[in-house]
Coordinates of C-alpha atoms in Angstrom, one line a residue:
M13 CA 0.1 -25.0 -6.6
E14 CA 1.8 -27.6 -4.3
E15 CA -1.6 -29.1 -3.4
N16 CA -2.7 -29.4 -7.0
H17 CA 0.6 -31.0 -8.0
I18 CA 0.2 -33.7 -5.3
Q19 CA -3.4 -34.4 -6.4
N20 CA -2.4 -34.8 -10.0
E21 CA 0.3 -37.2 -9.0
I22 CA -2.3 -39.4 -7.1
K23 CA -4.6 -39.4 -10.2
N24 CA -1.8 -40.5 -12.4
D25 CA -0.8 -43.2 -10.0
T26 CA -4.4 -44.6 -10.0
S27 CA -4.6 -44.8 -13.8
V28 CA -1.3 -46.8 -13.8
V29 CA -2.6 -49.3 -11.3
N30 CA -6.0 -49.7 -13.0
S31 CA -4.3 -50.2 -16.4
S32 CA -2.0 -52.9 -15.0
G33 CA -4.9 -54.7 -13.3
E34 CA -6.9 -54.9 -16.5
G35 CA -3.8 -56.3 -18.3
L36 CA -3.5 -59.0 -15.6
G37 CA -7.1 -60.0 -16.1
E38 CA -6.8 -60.3 -19.8
S39 CA -3.6 -62.4 -19.3
G40 CA -5.5 -64.8 -17.1
Q41 CA -8.2 -65.3 -19.7
K42 CA -5.7 -66.2 -22.4
R43 CA -4.1 -68.9 -20.2
K44 CA -7.5 -70.7 -20.0
K45 CA -7.9 -70.7 -23.7
K46 CA -4.4 -71.7 -24.7
K47 CA -3.0 -74.1 -22.1
S48 CA -0.1 -74.9 -24.4
H49 CA 1.2 -71.4 -23.8
F50 CA 1.0 -71.8 -20.1
G51 CA 4.7 -71.4 -19.6
L52 CA 4.9 -68.3 -21.7
G53 CA 1.8 -66.9 -20.0
F54 CA 3.3 -67.6 -16.6
V55 CA 6.5 -65.8 -17.4
L56 CA 4.6 -62.8 -18.8
G57 CA 2.5 -62.8 -15.7
L58 CA 5.6 -62.7 -13.5
L59 CA 7.1 -59.9 -15.6
T60 CA 3.8 -57.9 -15.4
C61 CA 3.7 -58.4 -11.6
F62 CA 7.3 -57.3 -11.4
L63 CA 6.6 -54.2 -13.5
V64 CA 3.6 -53.3 -11.4
F65 CA 5.6 -53.7 -8.2
V66 CA 8.4 -51.5 -9.6
I67 CA 5.9 -48.9 -10.7
L68 CA 4.2 -48.9 -7.3
V69 CA 7.6 -48.5 -5.5
L70 CA 8.5 -45.6 -7.8
V71 CA 5.1 -44.0 -7.2
L72 CA 5.5 -44.3 -3.4
C73 CA 9.0 -42.8 -3.6
I74 CA 7.7 -39.9 -5.7
K75 CA 4.8 -39.3 -3.3
G76 CA 7.2 -39.6 -0.3
M77 CA 9.5 -37.0 -1.9
V78 CA 6.6 -34.7 -2.6
F79 CA 5.4 -35.1 1.0
L80 CA 8.8 -34.5 2.4
S81 CA 9.3 -31.5 0.2
A82 CA 6.0 -30.1 1.3
G83 CA 6.9 -30.8 4.9
K84 CA 10.0 -28.6 4.6
G85 CA 7.8 -25.6 3.5
L86 CA 6.9 -22.6 5.6
V87 CA 3.6 -24.0 7.0
D88 CA 4.5 -27.5 8.2
S89 CA 2.6 -29.8 10.5
E90 CA 4.2 -28.3 13.6
V91 CA 3.1 -24.8 12.6
T92 CA -0.4 -26.0 11.8
S93 CA -0.7 -27.8 15.1
K94 CA 0.4 -24.7 17.0
A95 CA -2.0 -22.5 15.1
E96 CA -4.9 -24.7 16.0
T97 CA -3.8 -24.9 19.6
I98 CA -3.5 -21.1 19.9
R99 CA -6.9 -20.7 18.3
A100 CA -8.4 -23.1 20.9
Y101 CA -6.9 -21.1 23.7
L102 CA -8.2 -17.9 22.2
D103 CA -11.7 -19.4 21.8
Q104 CA -11.7 -20.4 25.5
Y105 CA -10.0 -17.5 27.2
S106 CA -9.8 -14.3 25.1
I107 CA -12.0 -11.4 26.1
Y108 CA -12.0 -10.2 22.5
D109 CA -14.5 -11.0 19.8
F110 CA -12.9 -12.2 16.5
T111 CA -13.7 -14.3 13.5
D112 CA -11.8 -17.0 11.6
E113 CA -11.4 -14.5 8.7
E114 CA -9.8 -12.0 11.1
L115 CA -7.4 -14.6 12.5
K116 CA -6.4 -15.7 9.0
K117 CA -5.8 -12.1 7.9
G118 CA -3.7 -11.6 11.1
M119 CA -1.6 -14.6 10.3
L120 CA -0.9 -13.4 6.7
N121 CA 0.0 -10.0 8.0
G122 CA 2.2 -11.6 10.6
L123 CA 4.0 -13.5 7.9
L124 CA 4.8 -10.2 6.2
K125 CA 5.8 -8.5 9.4
G126 CA 8.1 -11.4 10.1
T127 CA 10.4 -10.0 7.5
G128 CA 11.0 -6.9 9.6
D129 CA 9.5 -4.7 6.9
K130 CA 7.3 -2.2 8.7
Y131 CA 5.6 -1.2 5.5
A132 CA 4.6 -4.8 4.5
Q133 CA 0.9 -5.5 4.6
Y134 CA -1.7 -8.0 3.4
Y135 CA -4.9 -6.6 1.9
T136 CA -8.2 -8.5 1.5
P137 CA -9.9 -8.2 -1.9
E138 CA -12.2 -5.6 -0.5
E139 CA -9.4 -3.6 1.0
I140 CA -7.4 -3.5 -2.2
Q141 CA -10.4 -2.5 -4.2
A142 CA -11.0 0.4 -1.7
L143 CA -7.4 1.4 -2.1
T144 CA -7.7 1.4 -5.9
R145 CA -10.8 3.6 -5.6
D146 CA -8.8 6.0 -3.4
Y147 CA -6.4 6.5 -6.3
N148 CA -9.0 7.3 -9.1
G149 CA -12.6 7.0 -8.0
T150 CA -15.5 9.1 -6.9
I151 CA -16.6 8.1 -3.4
Y152 CA -19.4 8.8 -0.9
G153 CA -17.9 10.1 2.4
I154 CA -17.1 13.3 4.3
G155 CA -14.4 14.7 2.1
A156 CA -11.4 14.3 4.4
L157 CA -7.9 13.0 3.7
I158 CA -7.1 10.3 6.3
K159 CA -3.5 9.3 7.1
Q160 CA -1.8 7.1 9.8
D161 CA 1.4 8.0 11.6
E162 CA 4.1 5.7 12.9
S163 CA 2.4 5.2 16.3
G164 CA -0.8 4.0 14.6
A165 CA -2.9 7.1 15.2
V166 CA -5.3 7.8 12.3
F167 CA -5.6 11.5 11.6
I168 CA -7.0 14.1 9.3
S169 CA -4.4 15.4 7.0
G170 CA -6.7 17.7 5.0
V171 CA -10.3 18.4 4.1
Y172 CA -11.8 19.2 0.7
E173 CA -13.4 22.6 0.1
D174 CA -17.2 22.7 0.6
S175 CA -17.1 19.1 1.9
P176 CA -19.2 17.7 4.8
A177 CA -16.0 17.6 6.9
E178 CA -15.2 21.2 6.3
K179 CA -18.7 22.4 6.9
A180 CA -18.8 20.4 10.1
G181 CA -15.6 22.0 11.4
I182 CA -13.1 19.1 11.1
I183 CA -9.6 20.4 10.4
A184 CA -6.2 19.0 9.5
G185 CA -4.4 17.5 12.5
D186 CA -7.6 16.1 14.2
V187 CA -7.0 12.5 15.4
I188 CA -9.9 10.2 14.8
V189 CA -10.8 8.2 17.9
A190 CA -14.3 6.8 17.1
V191 CA -16.8 6.4 14.2
D192 CA -20.5 6.1 15.1
G193 CA -19.5 5.7 18.7
E194 CA -17.2 2.7 18.1
S195 CA -13.5 3.1 19.0
V196 CA -11.0 2.9 16.1
E197 CA -8.1 2.0 18.4
G198 CA -6.0 -0.7 16.7
L199 CA -7.5 -0.3 13.3
D200 CA -5.5 0.8 10.2
R201 CA -6.6 3.8 8.2
Y202 CA -8.3 1.7 5.5
D203 CA -10.6 0.2 8.1
V204 CA -11.4 3.6 9.4
V205 CA -12.1 4.9 5.9
D206 CA -14.4 2.0 5.3
K207 CA -16.3 2.9 8.5
I208 CA -16.7 6.6 7.4
R209 CA -17.8 5.8 3.9
G210 CA -21.3 4.7 3.1
D211 CA -24.4 5.4 1.1
L212 CA -25.0 8.8 -0.2
G213 CA -26.9 11.0 2.2
T214 CA -26.6 8.7 5.2
K215 CA -25.4 10.0 8.6
V216 CA -22.0 9.3 10.2
V217 CA -20.6 10.5 13.5
V218 CA -16.9 11.1 13.7
T219 CA -15.2 11.7 17.1
V220 CA -11.8 13.3 17.1
N221 CA -9.1 14.4 19.5
R222 CA -8.0 17.9 19.1
D223 CA -5.4 19.3 21.6
G224 CA -6.4 16.8 24.2
K225 CA -10.1 17.4 23.9
E226 CA -12.6 15.1 22.3
L227 CA -15.0 16.7 19.7
E228 CA -17.9 14.9 18.0
F229 CA -19.0 15.8 14.5
T230 CA -22.2 14.6 12.8
M231 CA -22.3 14.7 9.0
N232 CA -24.3 13.4 6.1
R233 CA -22.2 11.6 3.5
G234 CA -21.8 13.3 0.2
K235 CA -20.5 12.6 -3.2
I236 CA -16.8 13.4 -3.1
K237 CA -14.6 14.0 -6.1
K238 CA -11.0 13.7 -5.2
I239 CA -9.3 17.1 -5.3
D240 CA -5.6 16.5 -4.6
V241 CA -4.4 20.0 -5.7
E242 CA -5.5 23.3 -4.3
Y243 CA -4.0 26.6 -5.5
K244 CA -4.3 30.4 -5.3
M245 CA -2.3 33.6 -5.8
A246 CA -0.6 34.4 -2.5
T247 CA 0.5 37.8 -3.9
D248 CA 0.5 39.5 -7.3
T249 CA 3.5 37.5 -8.4
I250 CA 3.7 34.5 -6.0
G251 CA 1.5 31.4 -6.6
Y252 CA 0.6 28.9 -4.0
I253 CA 0.0 25.2 -4.8
Y254 CA -0.9 22.6 -2.2
I255 CA -0.5 18.9 -3.2
K256 CA -2.4 16.6 -0.8
D257 CA -1.6 13.3 -2.4
F258 CA 0.0 11.7 -5.4
D259 CA -2.9 9.8 -7.0
D260 CA -4.0 9.3 -10.6
V261 CA -5.9 12.6 -10.6
T262 CA -3.0 14.6 -9.3
T263 CA -1.0 15.0 -12.5
D264 CA -3.8 16.7 -14.5
Q265 CA -4.9 18.8 -11.5
F266 CA -1.4 20.1 -11.0
A267 CA -1.0 20.9 -14.6
D268 CA -4.3 22.9 -14.5
A269 CA -3.1 24.7 -11.3
L270 CA 0.2 25.6 -12.9
A271 CA -1.4 26.9 -16.1
T272 CA -4.0 28.9 -14.3
L273 CA -1.6 30.6 -11.9
K274 CA 0.8 31.4 -14.7
G275 CA -2.1 33.0 -16.5
Q276 CA -2.7 35.1 -13.4
G277 CA 0.8 36.4 -13.2
M278 CA 2.7 33.8 -11.2
E279 CA 6.5 34.3 -11.3
D280 CA 7.6 32.4 -8.2
M281 CA 5.9 29.5 -6.4
I282 CA 5.2 28.2 -2.9
L283 CA 4.8 24.4 -3.2
D284 CA 3.1 23.0 -0.1
L285 CA 3.9 19.3 0.7
R286 CA 3.0 19.4 4.4
S287 CA 1.1 16.4 5.6
N288 CA 1.5 14.7 2.1
T289 CA 2.6 11.2 3.0
G290 CA 3.2 10.1 -0.6
G291 CA 1.4 8.0 -3.2
L292 CA 2.2 6.9 -6.7
L293 CA 5.9 7.2 -7.8
R294 CA 5.0 7.8 -11.4
V295 CA 2.7 10.7 -10.5
C296 CA 5.5 12.3 -8.5
V297 CA 7.8 11.9 -11.5
D298 CA 5.2 13.5 -13.8
I299 CA 5.0 16.5 -11.5
A300 CA 8.8 16.8 -11.2
Q301 CA 9.0 16.9 -15.0
Q302 CA 6.7 19.9 -15.1
L303 CA 9.1 21.9 -12.8
M304 CA 12.7 20.7 -13.0
P305 CA 15.7 21.5 -15.3
K306 CA 17.3 18.6 -17.2
G307 CA 18.7 16.0 -14.9
T308 CA 17.9 13.1 -12.5
I309 CA 14.7 13.0 -10.5
V310 CA 15.4 10.0 -8.4
S311 CA 17.5 6.7 -8.5
I312 CA 16.0 3.5 -7.3
E313 CA 18.0 0.4 -6.3
N314 CA 16.5 -3.1 -6.0
V315 CA 17.5 -6.1 -3.9
G316 CA 20.0 -7.2 -6.6
G317 CA 21.7 -3.9 -6.7
K318 CA 20.2 -2.9 -10.0
V319 CA 19.7 0.9 -10.3
K320 CA 17.0 2.6 -12.3
E321 CA 17.0 6.3 -12.9
Y322 CA 14.0 8.6 -13.5
T323 CA 15.0 11.7 -15.4
C324 CA 13.7 15.0 -16.6
D325 CA 14.5 16.5 -20.1
G326 CA 14.0 20.1 -18.8
S327 CA 11.7 21.1 -21.6
R328 CA 9.0 22.3 -19.2
E329 CA 11.2 23.8 -16.5
F330 CA 9.4 26.4 -14.3
S331 CA 11.1 29.7 -14.9
G332 CA 10.8 31.1 -11.4
R333 CA 11.9 30.2 -7.9
I334 CA 10.3 27.6 -5.7
V335 CA 9.9 27.3 -1.9
I336 CA 8.8 23.9 -0.7
L337 CA 6.9 23.7 2.7
T338 CA 7.6 20.5 4.6
D339 CA 6.8 19.0 8.0
G340 CA 7.1 15.7 9.8
Y341 CA 4.4 14.1 7.7
T342 CA 6.0 15.0 4.4
A343 CA 7.0 11.5 3.3
S344 CA 7.9 9.1 0.5
A345 CA 6.9 10.5 -2.9
S346 CA 6.8 14.0 -1.3
E347 CA 10.4 13.5 -0.2
I348 CA 11.3 12.4 -3.7
L349 CA 9.9 15.6 -5.2
T350 CA 11.5 17.7 -2.4
G351 CA 14.9 16.0 -2.9
A352 CA 14.7 16.3 -6.7
L353 CA 13.9 20.0 -6.7
R354 CA 16.5 20.9 -4.1
D355 CA 19.3 18.9 -5.5
S356 CA 18.7 20.3 -9.0
G357 CA 19.0 23.8 -7.5
K358 CA 15.4 24.6 -8.5
A359 CA 14.0 25.0 -4.9
I360 CA 14.7 25.5 -1.3
S361 CA 12.7 24.0 1.5
L362 CA 11.2 25.7 4.6
G363 CA 9.6 24.1 7.7
I364 CA 10.8 21.1 9.6
T365 CA 12.6 17.9 8.8
T366 CA 10.6 15.4 6.7
Y367 CA 9.5 12.0 7.8
G368 CA 12.3 9.9 6.3
K369 CA 10.7 7.2 4.2
G370 CA 13.4 6.5 1.6
L371 CA 11.9 3.1 0.5
V372 CA 9.6 2.0 -2.3
Q373 CA 6.9 -0.6 -2.0
D374 CA 5.3 -2.7 -4.7
F375 CA 1.9 -4.5 -4.8
Y376 CA 1.5 -8.2 -5.8
Y377 CA -1.9 -9.6 -6.5
L378 CA -2.9 -13.1 -5.3
S379 CA -5.2 -15.5 -7.0
D380 CA -8.4 -14.6 -5.0
G381 CA -8.1 -10.9 -5.6
S382 CA -6.2 -10.1 -2.4
A383 CA -2.8 -8.5 -2.5
I384 CA 0.4 -8.0 -0.6
K385 CA 2.6 -4.9 -0.4
F386 CA 6.2 -5.0 0.7
T387 CA 9.4 -3.0 0.2
T388 CA 11.3 -3.8 -3.0
N389 CA 13.5 -0.8 -3.5
Q390 CA 15.5 2.0 -1.8
Y391 CA 15.7 5.4 -3.4
F392 CA 18.4 8.1 -3.6
T393 CA 18.1 11.8 -4.3
P394 CA 19.9 13.1 -7.5
K395 CA 23.0 13.8 -5.4
G396 CA 23.0 10.2 -4.1
T397 CA 21.6 10.9 -0.7
A398 CA 19.7 8.1 1.1
I399 CA 17.1 9.7 3.4
N400 CA 15.4 6.6 5.0
E401 CA 14.8 7.2 8.7
I402 CA 16.8 10.4 8.3
G403 CA 14.5 12.7 6.4
I404 CA 15.4 16.0 4.6
E405 CA 16.4 18.9 6.7
P406 CA 14.9 22.2 5.6
D407 CA 17.1 25.0 4.3
I408 CA 15.0 27.4 6.5
E409 CA 13.9 25.7 9.7
L410 CA 10.6 27.1 11.1
S411 CA 8.0 25.3 13.1
F412 CA 4.3 25.8 12.4
D413 CA 2.6 28.2 14.8
Y414 CA -0.6 26.2 15.5
E415 CA -2.0 28.7 18.1
A416 CA -1.8 31.6 15.6
Y417 CA -3.5 29.5 13.0
L418 CA -6.4 28.6 15.3
E419 CA -6.7 32.2 16.5
N420 CA -6.8 34.0 13.2
E421 CA -5.9 31.4 10.5
T422 CA -2.4 32.9 10.1
D423 CA 0.0 30.5 8.5
N424 CA 3.5 31.6 9.6
Q425 CA 5.3 29.2 7.3
I426 CA 3.5 30.6 4.2
E427 CA 4.2 34.1 5.3
A428 CA 7.9 33.2 5.8
A429 CA 8.0 31.7 2.2
I430 CA 6.5 34.9 0.8
E431 CA 9.0 37.0 2.7
Y432 CA 11.9 34.9 1.2
L433 CA 10.6 35.2 -2.3
E434 CA 10.0 38.9 -2.1
K435 CA 13.6 39.7 -1.2

């Protein structure tokens, strides 16, 4: 916008000068034809010259003001000069391969990270399209949910039933270290996802770290329909629902699970939010409205202190009791749902303290189709609790017995939830 504004100013300046020049030429011709009007023509000529001079001075002042204004911007001549110098050093001495596009992306990400917002990020047009497909599309891949923890490790948070990943033996908790033999160290989860996805039927090799051992899995990419909700009857009267993500498909899938299990005799529910790192706020609210009594779901406060409340009218309240399973990867929208159900008295939680992401991010699209994401709001549970960097402590603390699960697929947290609901 600034550059276009300056160019328009220059074009307007040129038209003024040209118009004045033509007027001077015409004035000269008139002096030759009508010498008796020489004095009048001379005066008019002086006035015209004076007007041109004034206009030029004003134009130069305006241009100078625009230039000075631009110089006060974020990217001034000093920053540009330093960037080019750094790039020259990198070209000459860096042992890493990189492209101009990668450097530009890094600079834009650095601009966002300079705010201190650890959730801020820049997305290329391709990355934001891939993220959108994650929310609502059918994809070709291995059928695994991929997350990233605070340390930067990219891990498997779940696998789809009958997917290439499940058939190959990949399990939740596996940390991805390489794709097709290339290390993924330093990459974000979206880059890793892009490497794993590809054309239908093509081969991909994923290397994971599991309990300190590296395991390699070779799979053919398949057509994957996102399944964010899994469910079953845990006992004759207790239903089990596992929500993996809060995406566009989640609301309807959860409603189907709820109706199916009620039809099978569900009276109480185990709601599994382990390894669910969040997703779309509106989807989380939709699910809360299918479970909660009348009241507040969550309150969100923006930078100006304005508070917006999301509420439930209680018309679809679940009649039974709910036990929510949580772990250290239960975050963001999952914590909103956990806090809403607990504060309303509808549920208790079992497991370990949640991640502690009490902030909300928004996306803003740029002119070329790229986008930025940064934190715009802080949220509070219905009782006014801020959980950012604190998390939600469980009502019943119980760590997951990983060894028992590997040995005989026993889930001690689900068993504890069943025991609580059967009392």
